[in-house]
Coordinates of C-alpha atoms and ligand atoms in Angstrom, one line a residue:
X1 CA 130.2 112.6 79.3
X2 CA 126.9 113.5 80.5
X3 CA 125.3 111.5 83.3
X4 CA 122.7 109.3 81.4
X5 CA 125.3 108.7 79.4
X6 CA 127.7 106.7 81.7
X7 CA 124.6 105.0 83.5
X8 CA 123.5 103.6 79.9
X9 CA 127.7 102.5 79.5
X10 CA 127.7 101.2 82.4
X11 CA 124.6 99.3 82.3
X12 CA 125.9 97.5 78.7
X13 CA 129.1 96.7 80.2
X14 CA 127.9 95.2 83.2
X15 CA 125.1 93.3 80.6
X16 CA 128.1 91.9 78.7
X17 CA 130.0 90.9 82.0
X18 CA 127.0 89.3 83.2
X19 CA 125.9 87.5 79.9
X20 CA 127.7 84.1 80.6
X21 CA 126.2 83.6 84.4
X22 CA 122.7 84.9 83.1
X23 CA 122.8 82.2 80.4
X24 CA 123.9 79.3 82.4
X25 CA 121.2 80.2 85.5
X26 CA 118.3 80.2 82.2
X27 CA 119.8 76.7 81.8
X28 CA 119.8 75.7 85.3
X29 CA 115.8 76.9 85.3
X30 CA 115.0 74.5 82.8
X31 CA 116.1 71.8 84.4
X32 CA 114.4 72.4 87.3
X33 CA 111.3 73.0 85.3
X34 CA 111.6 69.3 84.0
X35 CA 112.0 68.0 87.8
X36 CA 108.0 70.2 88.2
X37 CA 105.7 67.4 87.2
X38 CA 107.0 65.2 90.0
X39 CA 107.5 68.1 92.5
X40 CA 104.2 68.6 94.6
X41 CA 103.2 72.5 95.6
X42 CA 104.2 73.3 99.4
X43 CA 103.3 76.3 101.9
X44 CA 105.8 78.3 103.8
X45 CA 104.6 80.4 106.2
X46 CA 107.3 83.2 107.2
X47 CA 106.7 85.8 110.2
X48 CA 109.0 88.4 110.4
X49 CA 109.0 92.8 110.7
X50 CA 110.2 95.3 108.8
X51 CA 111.5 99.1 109.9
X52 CA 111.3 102.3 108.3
X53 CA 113.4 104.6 109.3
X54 CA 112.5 108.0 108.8
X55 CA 113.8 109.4 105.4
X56 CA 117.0 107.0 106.0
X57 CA 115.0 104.3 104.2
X58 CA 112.4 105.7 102.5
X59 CA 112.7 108.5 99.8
X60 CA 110.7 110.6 97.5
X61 CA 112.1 110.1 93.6
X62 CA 110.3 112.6 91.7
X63 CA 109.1 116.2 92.3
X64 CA 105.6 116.6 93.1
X65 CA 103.1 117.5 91.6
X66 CA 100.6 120.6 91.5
X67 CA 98.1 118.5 93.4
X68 CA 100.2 117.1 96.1
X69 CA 100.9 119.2 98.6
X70 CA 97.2 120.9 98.8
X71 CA 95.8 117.0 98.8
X72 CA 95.1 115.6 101.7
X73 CA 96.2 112.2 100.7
X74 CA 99.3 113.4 99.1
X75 CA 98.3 111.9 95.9
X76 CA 101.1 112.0 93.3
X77 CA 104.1 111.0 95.7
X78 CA 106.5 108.2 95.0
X79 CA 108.9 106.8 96.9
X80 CA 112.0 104.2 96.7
X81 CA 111.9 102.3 99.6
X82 CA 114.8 100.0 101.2
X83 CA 113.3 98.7 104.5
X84 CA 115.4 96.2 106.7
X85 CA 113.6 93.1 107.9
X86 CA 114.3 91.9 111.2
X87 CA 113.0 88.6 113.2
X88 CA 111.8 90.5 116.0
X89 CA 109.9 94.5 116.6
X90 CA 113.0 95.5 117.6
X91 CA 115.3 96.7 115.1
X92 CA 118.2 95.4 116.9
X93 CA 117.2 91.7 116.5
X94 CA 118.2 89.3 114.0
X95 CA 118.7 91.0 110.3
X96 CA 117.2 88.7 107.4
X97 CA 116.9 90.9 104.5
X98 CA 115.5 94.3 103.2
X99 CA 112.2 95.0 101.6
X100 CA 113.4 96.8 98.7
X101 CA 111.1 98.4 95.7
X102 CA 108.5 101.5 95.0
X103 CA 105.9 103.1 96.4
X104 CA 102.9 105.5 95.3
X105 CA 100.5 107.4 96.9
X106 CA 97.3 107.1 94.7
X107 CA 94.1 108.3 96.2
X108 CA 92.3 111.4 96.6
X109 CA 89.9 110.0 99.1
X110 CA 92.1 107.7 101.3
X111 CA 95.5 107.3 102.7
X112 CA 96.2 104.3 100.1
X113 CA 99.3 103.3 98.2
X114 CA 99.9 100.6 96.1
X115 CA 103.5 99.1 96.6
X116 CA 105.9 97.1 94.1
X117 CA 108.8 95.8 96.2
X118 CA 110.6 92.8 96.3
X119 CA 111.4 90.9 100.0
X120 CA 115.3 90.1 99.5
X121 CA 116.4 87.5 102.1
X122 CA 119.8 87.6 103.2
X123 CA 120.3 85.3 105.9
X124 CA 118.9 81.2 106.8
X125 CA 117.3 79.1 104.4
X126 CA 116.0 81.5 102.3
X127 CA 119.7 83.1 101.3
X128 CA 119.8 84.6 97.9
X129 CA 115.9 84.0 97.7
X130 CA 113.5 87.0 96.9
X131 CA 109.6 87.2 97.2
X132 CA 107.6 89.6 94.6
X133 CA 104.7 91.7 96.3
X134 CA 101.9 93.9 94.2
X135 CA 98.9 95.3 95.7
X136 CA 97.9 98.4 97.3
X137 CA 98.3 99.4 100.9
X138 CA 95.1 101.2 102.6
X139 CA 97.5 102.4 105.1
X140 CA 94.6 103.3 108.0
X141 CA 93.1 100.1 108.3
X142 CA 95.1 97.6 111.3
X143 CA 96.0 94.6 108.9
X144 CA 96.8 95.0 105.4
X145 CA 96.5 92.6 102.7
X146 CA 99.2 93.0 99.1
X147 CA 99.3 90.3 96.5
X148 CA 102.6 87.4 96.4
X149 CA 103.1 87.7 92.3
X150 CA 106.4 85.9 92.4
X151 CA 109.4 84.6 93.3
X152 CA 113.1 83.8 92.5
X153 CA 115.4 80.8 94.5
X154 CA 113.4 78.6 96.8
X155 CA 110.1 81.1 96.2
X156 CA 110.0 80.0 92.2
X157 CA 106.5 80.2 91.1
X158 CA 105.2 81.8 94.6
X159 CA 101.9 82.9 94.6
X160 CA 100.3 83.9 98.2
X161 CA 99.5 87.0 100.2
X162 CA 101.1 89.0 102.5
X163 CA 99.3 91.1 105.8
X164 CA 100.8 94.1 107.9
X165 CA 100.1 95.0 111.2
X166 CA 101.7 98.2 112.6
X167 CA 103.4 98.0 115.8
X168 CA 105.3 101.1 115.9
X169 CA 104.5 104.5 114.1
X170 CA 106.5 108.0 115.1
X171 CA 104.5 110.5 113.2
X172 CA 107.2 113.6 113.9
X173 CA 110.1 111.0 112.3
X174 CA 107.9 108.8 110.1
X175 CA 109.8 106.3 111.6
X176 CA 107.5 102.6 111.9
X177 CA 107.8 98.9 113.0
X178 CA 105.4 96.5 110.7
X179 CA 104.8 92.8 111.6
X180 CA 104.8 91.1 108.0
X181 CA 103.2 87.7 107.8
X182 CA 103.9 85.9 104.5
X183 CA 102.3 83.0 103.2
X184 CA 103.1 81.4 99.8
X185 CA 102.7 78.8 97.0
X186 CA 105.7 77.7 96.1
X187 CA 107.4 74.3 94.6
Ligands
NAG201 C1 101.6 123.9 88.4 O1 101.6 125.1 89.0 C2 102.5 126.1 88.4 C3 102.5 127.3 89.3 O2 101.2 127.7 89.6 C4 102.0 126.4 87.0 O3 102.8 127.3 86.3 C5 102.0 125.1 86.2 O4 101.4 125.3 84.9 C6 101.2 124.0 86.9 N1 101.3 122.7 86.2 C7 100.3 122.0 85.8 C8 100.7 120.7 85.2 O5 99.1 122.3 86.0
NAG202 C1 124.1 84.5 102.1 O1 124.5 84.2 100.8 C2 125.6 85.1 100.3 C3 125.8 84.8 98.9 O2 125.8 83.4 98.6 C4 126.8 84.8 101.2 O3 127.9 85.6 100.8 C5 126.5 85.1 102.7 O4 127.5 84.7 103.5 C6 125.2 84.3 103.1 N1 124.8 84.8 104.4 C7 124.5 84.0 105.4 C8 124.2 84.7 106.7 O5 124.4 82.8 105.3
NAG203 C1 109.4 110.3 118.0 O1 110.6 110.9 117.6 C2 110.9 112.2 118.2 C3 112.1 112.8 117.6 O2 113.2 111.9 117.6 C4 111.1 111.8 119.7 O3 111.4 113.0 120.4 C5 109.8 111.2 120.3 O4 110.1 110.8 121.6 C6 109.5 110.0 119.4 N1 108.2 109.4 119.9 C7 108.0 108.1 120.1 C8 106.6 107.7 120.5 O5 109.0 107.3 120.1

């Protein structure tokens, strides 16, 4: 059977194993949507790094093209990203999740790219939660600003923003430390 093939199998009978829990967590949202008009909007303001390690990490999903390599931008490059976040700069300190989505770079004149990932928490109160980020990443500037669009768990209805500071970068590995601070909407 050709690859494609068993992906799109696979994908249906993993649908039809997961119909029943999908169904009953629709239900379970809304309720909690009928609990909203007494539940007042709160901030939660999360601090926290994530780590790229080299290639490990970070990789490119499709071939370049023509353009690429001769820009000096790289336009035309995109990457799947799964970034672990850590309490601490160092990446031996407490784990709490990965940063886990896409990445594109999309400028001929600067070093910008405009990220879709999704902050998975796996560890404290946010267990099981996940935090949607959109918005583009002008990689030479100190702090950078990307869009909270959503959320899933405790983040439900998250809207915010999100900053990066780098506080490592190896340019020979690629390999960088990033001070994330997130602060979002949320009910
Ligand atoms: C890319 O470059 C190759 C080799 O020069 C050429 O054959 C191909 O047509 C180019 N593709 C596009 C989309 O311009
Ligand atoms: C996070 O939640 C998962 C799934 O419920 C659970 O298996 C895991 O033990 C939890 N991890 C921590 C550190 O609480
Ligand atoms: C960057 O990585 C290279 C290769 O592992 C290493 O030799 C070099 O010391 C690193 N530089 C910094 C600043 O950590």
């Amino acid at each position: 059977m050709e690859k494609s093939l068993i992906i799109a199998a696979l994908f249906t009978l993993c649908s039809a194993i997961l119909a029943i829990p999908s169904s009953s967590s629709q239900t379970h949202v809304q309720n909690w949507a009928e609990t909203l008009t007494h539940k007042e909007e709160k901030i939660t303001k999360l601090h926290f790094y994530f780590h790229r390690l080299g290639d490990k990490t970070g990789v490119p999903v499709v071939s370049q093209a023509n353009i690429t390599g001769p820009s000096p931008t790289d336009i035309g490059s995109l990457f799947i990203k799964d970034d672990p976040l850590t309490l601490g700069p160092e990446l031996s300190s407490t784990q709490v999740g990965y940063a886990q989505g896409m990445s594109a770079t999309v400028s001929i004149r600067n070093a910008a790219i405009v990220e879709s990932f999704t902050f998975v928490f796996t560890d404290g109160a946010h267990n099981g939660s996940t935090v949607a980020v959109l918005g583009s990443n002008f990689l030479l500037h100190e702090y950078r600003e990307m869009a909270v669009v959503g959320g899933s768990g405790v983040f439900r209805l998250a809207r915010g923003v999100v900053s990066y500071r780098t506080v490592f970068y190896n340019i020979s590995t690629g390999d960088a430390s990033v001070e994330v601070n997130l602060v979002a909407s949320h009910f």
